[in-house]
Structure formats: structure tokens, C-alpha cells
Amino acid sequence: MNLSARRLPSSLRRAGLAALAIAALLGGCATQGPATAPAPAAGSFELAIAHINDHHSQLDAGSAELVLDGVPTQVELGGFARQTALFKSLVGTPNLLKLHAGDAMTGSLYYTFFKGRADARMMNTICFDAFVPGNHEFDDGDATLKAFLDELAQGDCRTPAVAANIVPQAGTPLAPAGAPPYLLPSVVKTIGGVRVGIVGITIADKTRASSRPLPTTQFLDETRSAQAAVDALGAQGVRHIVLLTHHGYEADRALAARLRGVDVIIGGDSHTLLGDFKALGVPSGGHYPTVLRNADGETVCVGQAWEYAKAFGLMKVTFDAEGRVSRCDGQAALVIGDTFKRKDATGAWQPLAPAEGEALKTRLATQPAVRVVAPDPAAAQTLTAFSGQVAAQKARPIGTANEPLCLVRVPGERADPRAGAGCEAASSLARGSDVAQVVAEAFLRGSRRADFALQNAGGVRVPVPAGELTMNTAFTVLPYNNVLVELDLTGAEVLAALEDGVANHLDRGQSNGSHPYAAGLRWDLDMRQPAGRRFSNVQVRDRATGAWAALDLKKTYVMVTNDFVAAGRDGYATLGSIYAAGRYVNTYLLYTQTFVDHLTATGTLARPARADYAHQRVVTRTGAELP
């Protein structure tokens, strides 16, 4: 059935025949206007949609500063067991649909050690009605996604994975021979006696470019695939269509305008917080829900719920008797714990007195933009089974180093007492930090798109001794929760960023932790020169051939670095401007994981070839040329 025929002609509706004929046709959405739309007519259907997205293996709560009652307050934010408690609180809600819009995996030790098993077990404490794979579900290939979906299918939940634009080749992990496929274009749920179709869409180009799906797995055009799946549901007489996307908020807005027959889009990928959180001191990316019009000129309601299990979305969509959206409203809310801290006269964070905390909790109960909730006990116990294994996992051997990798911040600076055993002369050598160089090489190996990688010296915390290396070694070298970001920048901007990193400590008197190291990029550095003239003979290594060529100031390159530097911290103002302009892709790949993967792939860590070091020729501030 063609979607252009899914609504009845207005003449039939005016004649009052719609109620009879519509039973055989597919309904959708109509008038514009969210919560201010007219009250629903008799015979309408209200659908409640609870949703999250992009939790990225962030299963523990984090700490955050919010403005509560006009006062900066430190709270626990997120935690998957709190999400479970909120979803369970909706038991008994009529016509409830529970959705996860992708990127469940990649981003914490839970993924590093358990490859999605912990995420699936926690998701099964909620029992989602559908899940769309995000691009990061393919970070370790189709087989890892298959294993995750197998875990998700355990027990009573059996959450289906929907992706209308992903076509695995027959006989590969996601389309095993003689067995049902793991990915479905859509599913139909009967909710309150009404059939609701859920169509999945995964961002195509980004998944192909930045993750690691099999070359035989196809990622088709999002718009054409979505329309084909919606049309197929229309042919089955399904009247209400929810598009579950991992596609990005702005892309979803554009998609809504191009599609016929879509009523709701629940999305992910862009980590967009929708709603009004100004009173809490948190910016947002638009209205919740965002109310648009589809290609039929009818209302489509768009929602997304931020990231890392920090927000919970609950949308209510009312359909009229002809199956069109007459109203959509709801709220995305920040999910916090019930312990609060505020600064005392010395600036130190101190817990609120119990009575004051209870009073604040009571006041917050009237604010829809925040939900104070205790973790669900059963979900917390499920998570404890995994968190308790983390210490043992950190002790696991993962390789060896055949020589010490010395820690140096700036070549030629005074000897660093943290340099490491056997590294007494390392700071006097032009190559500088061995371990920062190896970390940069790991970043480059971890990125599929990047031409070269950048790492700030201070982000690498300890040297690597010769001998056996464990997971704990990696998490001591790179102890933070940084992730890799791929920036699109010109050669001129690359040069400016390198100058930023050195000027930060030579001219601005800030920490020398900003000093740059790189893989696939090398240079001569003369620290006697003024800012803007210190780097020369900057060259880029071709990833395919290994050949070095001069940096082209007009050419656009892809640089991978940690998100701290990418956002302009440590004095990297040029990169901060590029980041603010949106010229980047956040891989959400835990930077420590790339170091682990690099070591696992090589088996033995060694210093790179001297020609591959970022620092080729170095002249110190005193004029000494280092060997």
C-alpha cells in the first residue's frame, strides 16, 4: 500500500466514514503544536514512550554540579540502576513503549572488560521493547555486536534490534545461515489493543567510516530505507509509526520533513539534551518534544535524552480517531541521587545537613526537569557482579615491554624524577617522551579516519617499565575517562595547534603538560624562536605507504586526539575553535582502550623507530641542539 494513500480523503472524514474505513488503513500524524494542542477527542489513543540513548557503557553514577534552588550544588548524576528504577516506576502506565536509541556500548571499563555483556544485563533489568544499534555497536565488528544481542536475548526480555538500513551478508554473524537474522527492519507491538510499528535507522556514513563493521555489511541510505520500511508497515495496516533512530538530532529534524507517514522520532547519536534546564544551569539543544511536520504536512514529534544514563525521556503522544497526532508533550528529566553538597566558606564541598537535604528533595519533587531517585536494588546488585570483577581484570597480563618507555614532558628540560628506571638521560634527547609517543601511535591505530594523532605530554601519567604489563599498567598510564575525538582541520590549523601547545608553557607560563607529541606527524622545533615561528619542516606520514611528505597548509586533514585537548584545554585554542564549530566526530572510544588494543595487537611494546618520533630536531631555549 502506498503511503500517500494511508490517510482517508478529507471528504470521507467529513462524511463520518473514517471510523469504518480507517480500520483497514494505516494512520499517522497531523496537526502542529505540542502540549498547547487541543485536548484529544473521544476515541483517541495515547501512547507513552519512555526512552534513553547513548549510555556508552556508563553504568555507574557520576558527579555533577547543578544549580538547585539557585545555589550551585554537587549531586550524583545518572547511574543505570536509577534508570531501571524510573522505568519500573512506570509499571501500570497505560500504553507504554520502552525504547533505547543506540550506542549502548563503548566508553568505560565495563566495555573494555566485558564487551557489552554488562550493558546487556543492565538493559535487561528494564526490558526495552526495541533497540536500534548505534555506530559504536560496530566498534569491534559484527561478531561483538552479535554477542551483545545474544546477551540481550537472554531471559524473558528478548529485546528486538531494529535497523532498516543495515543489511548484513548472509552467512556472516548478524545473518547466520539457517537462522533468523539478528536485525529486523521493524517490529510491530500491540499496545493497548493498538498496533504500533517501530522502524530502526542507524547513521550510515559515520558507522562505515569510524567503526569496524564487516566490509560486506551494507549501510543503506537512511531516508530511502526508512520510507520503505514505513510503507511496508502501511501495507500491513499498521496505523501508528515510531522511528527509532541513531542518526543525530539535526539529521532527525531533516528526516522528519522528508518522510511520509511517520508520527514520532525517538533518536540518539548527537547526545542532545532537549527541554528547558536553564534553572539548573544546564544548556539544551531544543524543545522537548520538538514538534515538526512530515512530508504529508502532518505533525511529527521528536525526542532525545542526552547521554550516559544522565537523563530520562518520557513522551506522551495522543492520536485522534483517524490515527493522526493531535497532541504531544512530555519531559526529559535529569536523573540524580538524594545526596547534596554545597560549598562552605572555604570553598570546600560539604554535605547538606539531613533535614536541609530532605527539604531540598521535597522541593525538587515539584520540578519536572529533575528526578530524584534511588537506584533499583536488583539492578544495583546485577551491576555489582561486574564492578566486583574490575580489580581482578586490571591485574590481567596483556603483554610485555622489551625496554623502558621513558616519561618526558619537554625535550631538553630538567630531568623529570618521574621519568622511570633507566631513563636518567631521556630528557636530554631530542625524541622526548617514549611513552607519549607510543600513546599517540595507539590513538592513530584506534582511529580509522585519522591522518595523524596528537597527545599532550601531561595526559600521560607514568612511564612504562620493561617487563610484564597488565591492564592496570594501561589504566595507570592513561587513568582518566577521556575519549578519542577526530577533528577536521587544515594544515595551517595543524601548525597553529602545535604552536599553541608550546606557547602555553613557554609564553603563558602554564603547565608544560601541554607540550605536543604526535604519531604520523613529525617536526623540527626551535624553542628560541617567538610564538608562531617555532615549528618547521612539519611532515605527515601516509598511513598506506609510510612515506613522509610536507604538511600542506591548504589541505584538510583528520587529527585524532583526546577530548580534553580537542575541546581547547591545555591552551589548544585553535582546536577548541574547531571543536566549537562542530568540525569533529566524537568516537566515544575510551582512550585507554586504544592503548590496550595497541599492546594486544603488537604483543610487545617497544620504542618506535627514531624516524617516526614527532620530535626530529630540537633546539632548546638556551640554544642547545639535542641529539
Tab-separated table of C-alpha atoms in Angstrom, residues 187-499:
chain	number	residue	atom	x	y	z
A	187	VAL	CA	8.747	-4.629	14.695
A	188	VAL	CA	5.071	-4.250	15.480
A	189	LYS	CA	3.943	-4.061	19.097
A	190	THR	CA	0.328	-4.372	20.165
A	191	ILE	CA	-0.124	-1.767	22.870
A	192	GLY	CA	-3.492	-1.283	24.495
A	193	GLY	CA	-5.026	-3.266	21.668
A	194	VAL	CA	-3.449	-0.946	19.057
A	195	ARG	CA	-0.638	-1.965	16.716
A	196	VAL	CA	2.379	0.353	16.761
A	197	GLY	CA	5.204	-0.035	14.257
A	198	ILE	CA	8.809	0.693	15.280
A	199	VAL	CA	11.310	1.263	12.449
A	200	GLY	CA	15.054	1.383	13.159
A	201	ILE	CA	17.585	3.603	11.368
A	202	THR	CA	21.358	3.738	12.034
A	203	ILE	CA	23.654	6.510	10.810
A	204	ALA	CA	25.344	5.098	7.720
A	205	ASP	CA	28.435	7.058	6.677
A	206	LYS	CA	29.714	7.583	10.207
A	207	THR	CA	29.406	3.876	11.017
A	208	ARG	CA	31.260	2.863	7.876
A	209	ALA	CA	33.983	5.477	8.373
A	210	SER	CA	34.633	5.404	12.113
A	211	SER	CA	33.610	1.955	13.346
A	212	ARG	CA	34.578	-1.525	12.196
A	213	PRO	CA	31.660	-3.332	10.573
A	214	LEU	CA	32.456	-6.134	8.151
A	215	PRO	CA	33.140	-4.836	4.628
A	216	THR	CA	30.233	-6.985	3.451
A	217	THR	CA	27.738	-5.342	5.809
A	218	GLN	CA	25.797	-2.699	3.892
A	219	PHE	CA	24.626	0.604	5.372
A	220	LEU	CA	21.944	1.982	3.081
A	221	ASP	CA	20.563	5.489	2.670
A	222	GLU	CA	18.670	6.444	5.817
A	223	THR	CA	15.759	8.267	4.178
A	224	ARG	CA	15.001	5.709	1.468
A	225	SER	CA	15.319	2.814	3.908
A	226	ALA	CA	13.041	4.459	6.455
A	227	GLN	CA	10.378	5.239	3.884
A	228	ALA	CA	10.462	1.689	2.503
A	229	ALA	CA	10.019	0.248	5.998
A	230	VAL	CA	7.186	2.652	6.800
A	231	ASP	CA	5.488	1.774	3.505
A	232	ALA	CA	5.782	-1.926	4.319
A	233	LEU	CA	4.099	-1.376	7.675
A	234	GLY	CA	1.386	0.630	5.948
A	235	ALA	CA	0.724	-2.289	3.653
A	236	GLN	CA	0.074	-4.367	6.784
A	237	GLY	CA	-2.443	-1.839	8.052
A	238	VAL	CA	-0.255	-0.533	10.890
A	239	ARG	CA	-1.582	2.931	11.730
A	240	HIS	CA	0.982	4.372	14.170
A	241	ILE	CA	4.681	4.659	13.295
A	242	VAL	CA	7.600	5.388	15.607
A	243	LEU	CA	11.004	5.843	14.007
A	244	LEU	CA	13.773	4.739	16.396
A	245	THR	CA	16.984	6.312	15.116
A	246	HIS	CA	20.643	6.574	15.894
A	247	HIS	CA	21.096	9.414	13.468
A	248	GLY	CA	21.530	12.729	15.343
A	249	TYR	CA	19.058	15.438	16.314
A	250	GLU	CA	19.582	17.750	13.341
A	251	ALA	CA	19.543	14.783	10.959
A	252	ASP	CA	16.281	13.614	12.554
A	253	ARG	CA	14.745	17.052	12.014
A	254	ALA	CA	15.670	16.874	8.336
A	255	LEU	CA	14.499	13.266	8.094
A	256	ALA	CA	11.102	14.128	9.541
A	257	ALA	CA	10.468	16.648	6.752
A	258	ARG	CA	11.356	14.138	4.039
A	259	LEU	CA	9.256	11.195	5.217
A	260	ARG	CA	5.598	10.410	4.785
A	261	GLY	CA	3.623	8.589	7.416
A	262	VAL	CA	5.945	8.986	10.399
A	263	ASP	CA	4.421	10.109	13.692
A	264	VAL	CA	7.283	10.048	16.210
A	265	ILE	CA	11.083	10.009	16.041
A	266	ILE	CA	12.989	8.867	19.131
A	267	GLY	CA	16.673	9.443	18.457
A	268	GLY	CA	20.268	9.266	19.578
A	269	ASP	CA	23.857	9.762	18.359
A	270	SER	CA	24.191	13.538	18.853
A	271	HIS	CA	23.831	13.284	22.655
A	272	THR	CA	21.307	16.115	22.573
A	273	LEU	CA	19.518	17.196	25.721
A	274	LEU	CA	16.074	18.521	24.818
A	275	GLY	CA	13.966	20.618	27.176
A	276	ASP	CA	14.332	23.648	29.423
A	277	PHE	CA	17.091	23.231	32.032
A	278	LYS	CA	18.204	26.853	32.383
A	279	ALA	CA	17.206	26.956	36.054
A	280	LEU	CA	19.529	24.007	36.669
A	281	GLY	CA	22.445	25.686	34.885
A	282	VAL	CA	22.436	23.125	32.073
A	283	PRO	CA	22.165	24.135	28.388
A	284	SER	CA	19.931	22.222	25.995
A	285	GLY	CA	19.637	21.763	22.249
A	286	GLY	CA	15.939	22.387	21.650
A	287	HIS	CA	12.386	21.799	22.825
A	288	TYR	CA	11.156	18.522	24.275
A	289	PRO	CA	9.389	17.271	22.359
A	290	THR	CA	10.398	19.065	19.182
A	291	VAL	CA	7.251	19.342	17.077
A	292	LEU	CA	7.696	19.367	13.296
A	293	ARG	CA	5.774	18.459	10.155
A	294	ASN	CA	6.454	15.454	7.986
A	295	ALA	CA	6.196	15.285	4.187
A	296	ASP	CA	2.420	14.807	4.494
A	297	GLY	CA	2.243	18.171	6.271
A	298	GLU	CA	1.270	16.394	9.470
A	299	THR	CA	2.758	16.575	12.965
A	300	VAL	CA	5.791	14.522	13.890
A	301	CYS	CA	7.161	14.556	17.448
A	302	VAL	CA	10.934	14.275	18.020
A	303	GLY	CA	12.683	13.348	21.271
A	304	GLN	CA	16.175	12.565	22.540
A	305	ALA	CA	17.526	12.130	26.083
A	306	TRP	CA	21.137	13.315	26.303
A	307	GLU	CA	23.786	10.712	27.243
A	308	TYR	CA	25.423	8.337	29.772
A	309	ALA	CA	22.109	7.466	31.503
A	310	LYS	CA	22.016	11.028	32.884
A	311	ALA	CA	18.553	11.842	31.520
A	312	PHE	CA	15.248	10.032	31.172
A	313	GLY	CA	12.758	10.873	28.433
A	314	LEU	CA	9.013	10.376	28.740
A	315	MET	CA	6.888	11.491	25.804
A	316	LYS	CA	3.108	11.273	25.541
A	317	VAL	CA	1.612	11.240	22.064
A	318	THR	CA	-2.120	11.439	21.506
A	319	PHE	CA	-3.621	10.183	18.248
A	320	ASP	CA	-7.082	11.190	17.104
A	321	ALA	CA	-9.724	8.744	15.920
A	322	GLU	CA	-8.251	8.813	12.418
A	323	GLY	CA	-4.796	7.856	13.657
A	324	ARG	CA	-3.204	11.294	13.376
A	325	VAL	CA	-1.188	13.032	16.101
A	326	SER	CA	-3.365	15.608	17.795
A	327	ARG	CA	-1.056	16.348	20.714
A	328	CYS	CA	2.413	15.508	22.002
A	329	ASP	CA	4.027	16.601	25.226
A	330	GLY	CA	6.245	15.222	27.945
A	331	GLN	CA	9.566	15.820	29.627
A	332	ALA	CA	13.192	14.788	29.536
A	333	ALA	CA	14.492	14.944	33.101
A	334	LEU	CA	17.931	14.813	34.708
A	335	VAL	CA	18.348	11.753	36.926
A	336	ILE	CA	20.022	12.464	40.269
A	337	GLY	CA	20.590	10.931	43.681
A	338	ASP	CA	19.388	12.241	47.029
A	339	THR	CA	22.731	13.349	48.496
A	340	PHE	CA	23.626	17.014	48.039
A	341	LYS	CA	26.796	19.003	48.694
A	342	ARG	CA	27.387	22.747	48.736
A	343	LYS	CA	30.498	24.828	49.236
A	344	ASP	CA	31.318	26.152	52.681
A	345	ALA	CA	33.100	29.443	53.431
A	346	THR	CA	36.457	27.901	52.482
A	347	GLY	CA	35.181	26.691	49.100
A	348	ALA	CA	35.144	23.015	50.116
A	349	TRP	CA	32.150	20.845	49.222
A	350	GLN	CA	30.234	19.769	52.312
A	351	PRO	CA	27.134	17.531	52.585
A	352	LEU	CA	23.887	19.275	53.446
A	353	ALA	CA	22.508	18.551	56.881
A	354	PRO	CA	19.925	15.720	56.723
A	355	ALA	CA	16.943	17.980	57.406
A	356	GLU	CA	18.090	20.505	54.798
A	357	GLY	CA	18.681	17.720	52.283
A	358	GLU	CA	15.198	16.296	52.839
A	359	ALA	CA	13.652	19.729	52.426
A	360	LEU	CA	15.528	20.221	49.140
A	361	LYS	CA	14.433	16.796	47.960
A	362	THR	CA	10.794	17.717	48.698
A	363	ARG	CA	11.089	20.929	46.691
A	364	LEU	CA	12.717	19.117	43.781
A	365	ALA	CA	9.769	16.719	43.620
A	366	THR	CA	7.745	19.585	42.119
A	367	GLN	CA	10.311	20.319	39.381
A	368	PRO	CA	9.707	18.192	36.266
A	369	ALA	CA	13.196	18.820	34.827
A	370	VAL	CA	14.861	16.763	37.548
A	371	ARG	CA	14.058	13.351	39.031
A	372	VAL	CA	15.484	12.375	42.428
A	373	VAL	CA	15.552	8.598	42.556
A	374	ALA	CA	17.302	5.801	44.428
A	375	PRO	CA	18.965	3.023	42.403
A	376	ASP	CA	16.836	-0.043	41.831
A	377	PRO	CA	18.205	-2.665	44.288
A	378	ALA	CA	18.053	-5.608	41.878
A	379	ALA	CA	19.761	-3.641	39.101
A	380	ALA	CA	22.405	-2.396	41.535
A	381	GLN	CA	23.084	-5.996	42.550
A	382	THR	CA	23.405	-7.021	38.894
A	383	LEU	CA	25.960	-4.264	38.367
A	384	THR	CA	27.905	-5.229	41.488
A	385	ALA	CA	28.577	-8.628	39.944
A	386	PHE	CA	30.529	-6.835	37.195
A	387	SER	CA	32.103	-3.999	39.178
A	388	GLY	CA	33.464	-6.551	41.608
A	389	GLN	CA	35.426	-8.158	38.774
A	390	VAL	CA	37.109	-4.940	37.651
A	391	ALA	CA	40.026	-5.167	40.105
A	392	ALA	CA	40.768	-8.739	39.043
A	393	GLN	CA	40.540	-7.752	35.392
A	394	LYS	CA	43.031	-4.932	35.893
A	395	ALA	CA	45.610	-7.458	37.114
A	396	ARG	CA	45.321	-9.457	33.901
A	397	PRO	CA	48.598	-9.577	31.877
A	398	ILE	CA	48.266	-8.142	28.380
A	399	GLY	CA	51.840	-8.083	27.077
A	400	THR	CA	55.381	-7.027	27.753
A	401	ALA	CA	57.722	-4.110	27.169
A	402	ASN	CA	61.150	-5.114	25.917
A	403	GLU	CA	62.684	-1.835	27.118
A	404	PRO	CA	61.598	1.011	29.389
A	405	LEU	CA	59.418	3.701	27.813
A	406	CYS	CA	60.561	6.914	29.446
A	407	LEU	CA	58.298	9.765	30.564
A	408	VAL	CA	59.439	13.226	29.470
A	409	ARG	CA	57.315	16.333	29.107
A	410	VAL	CA	59.561	18.697	27.146
A	411	PRO	CA	62.768	17.585	25.407
A	412	GLY	CA	65.769	19.321	26.920
A	413	GLU	CA	64.031	20.409	30.118
A	414	ARG	CA	65.407	19.394	33.504
A	415	ALA	CA	65.284	15.705	34.273
A	416	ASP	CA	61.870	14.585	35.432
A	417	PRO	CA	62.026	12.464	38.601
A	418	ARG	CA	59.076	10.525	37.192
A	419	ALA	CA	60.961	9.607	34.003
A	420	GLY	CA	61.359	5.981	35.034
A	421	ALA	CA	64.114	3.468	35.753
A	422	GLY	CA	66.861	3.522	33.143
A	423	CYS	CA	65.634	6.903	31.844
A	424	GLU	CA	68.095	9.244	33.518
A	425	ALA	CA	69.307	10.702	30.206
A	426	ALA	CA	65.949	10.666	28.428
A	427	SER	CA	65.164	14.340	28.935
A	428	SER	CA	68.389	15.330	27.190
A	429	LEU	CA	67.397	13.586	23.959
A	430	ALA	CA	65.531	15.243	21.111
A	431	ARG	CA	62.942	12.474	20.884
A	432	GLY	CA	61.491	13.365	24.290
A	433	SER	CA	58.837	11.096	25.790
A	434	ASP	CA	58.794	7.498	24.617
A	435	VAL	CA	55.523	6.688	26.346
A	436	ALA	CA	53.701	9.754	24.968
A	437	GLN	CA	54.891	8.762	21.503
A	438	VAL	CA	53.570	5.220	21.939
A	439	VAL	CA	50.237	6.541	23.250
A	440	ALA	CA	49.918	8.717	20.140
A	441	GLU	CA	50.664	5.690	17.957
A	442	ALA	CA	47.907	3.801	19.813
A	443	PHE	CA	45.462	6.644	19.149
A	444	LEU	CA	46.285	6.537	15.457
A	445	ARG	CA	45.821	2.781	15.306
A	446	GLY	CA	42.465	3.181	17.074
A	447	SER	CA	41.107	5.680	14.534
A	448	ARG	CA	40.107	4.545	11.079
A	449	ARG	CA	39.860	8.059	9.633
A	450	ALA	CA	42.766	9.957	11.108
A	451	ASP	CA	45.878	11.002	9.206
A	452	PHE	CA	47.777	11.564	12.446
A	453	ALA	CA	47.301	11.638	16.221
A	454	LEU	CA	48.126	14.245	18.880
A	455	GLN	CA	48.687	13.684	22.606
A	456	ASN	CA	49.560	16.268	25.256
A	457	ALA	CA	52.579	15.339	27.380
A	458	GLY	CA	50.786	15.795	30.703
A	459	GLY	CA	47.979	13.442	29.776
A	460	VAL	CA	50.418	10.521	30.060
A	461	ARG	CA	50.926	9.978	33.764
A	462	VAL	CA	53.661	7.370	34.307
A	463	PRO	CA	56.484	5.663	32.412
A	464	VAL	CA	56.230	2.058	31.304
A	465	PRO	CA	58.874	-0.240	32.830
A	466	ALA	CA	60.426	-3.118	30.971
A	467	GLY	CA	58.801	-6.461	31.670
A	468	GLU	CA	55.255	-7.763	32.043
A	469	LEU	CA	52.434	-5.293	31.524
A	470	THR	CA	48.920	-5.630	32.892
A	471	MET	CA	45.605	-3.936	32.294
A	472	ASN	CA	46.398	-1.891	35.372
A	473	THR	CA	49.526	-0.593	33.622
A	474	ALA	CA	47.356	0.852	30.857
A	475	PHE	CA	44.934	2.429	33.306
A	476	THR	CA	47.797	3.943	35.267
A	477	VAL	CA	49.411	5.414	32.151
A	478	LEU	CA	46.041	6.805	30.978
A	479	PRO	CA	43.841	6.953	34.103
A	480	TYR	CA	41.082	9.343	33.057
A	481	ASN	CA	37.771	8.820	31.295
A	482	ASN	CA	38.846	10.656	28.151
A	483	VAL	CA	37.655	9.511	24.750
A	484	LEU	CA	39.047	9.989	21.246
A	485	VAL	CA	37.822	12.820	19.034
A	486	GLU	CA	38.538	13.149	15.301
A	487	LEU	CA	38.910	16.766	14.140
A	488	ASP	CA	38.751	18.018	10.553
A	489	LEU	CA	41.350	20.770	10.163
A	490	THR	CA	43.617	22.353	7.583
A	491	GLY	CA	47.377	22.068	7.552
A	492	ALA	CA	47.569	25.695	8.650
A	493	GLU	CA	45.370	24.885	11.643
A	494	VAL	CA	47.563	21.881	12.474
A	495	LEU	CA	50.583	24.147	12.588
A	496	ALA	CA	48.717	26.718	14.709
A	497	ALA	CA	47.651	23.985	17.164
A	498	LEU	CA	51.254	22.806	17.596
A	499	GLU	CA	52.328	26.388	18.253
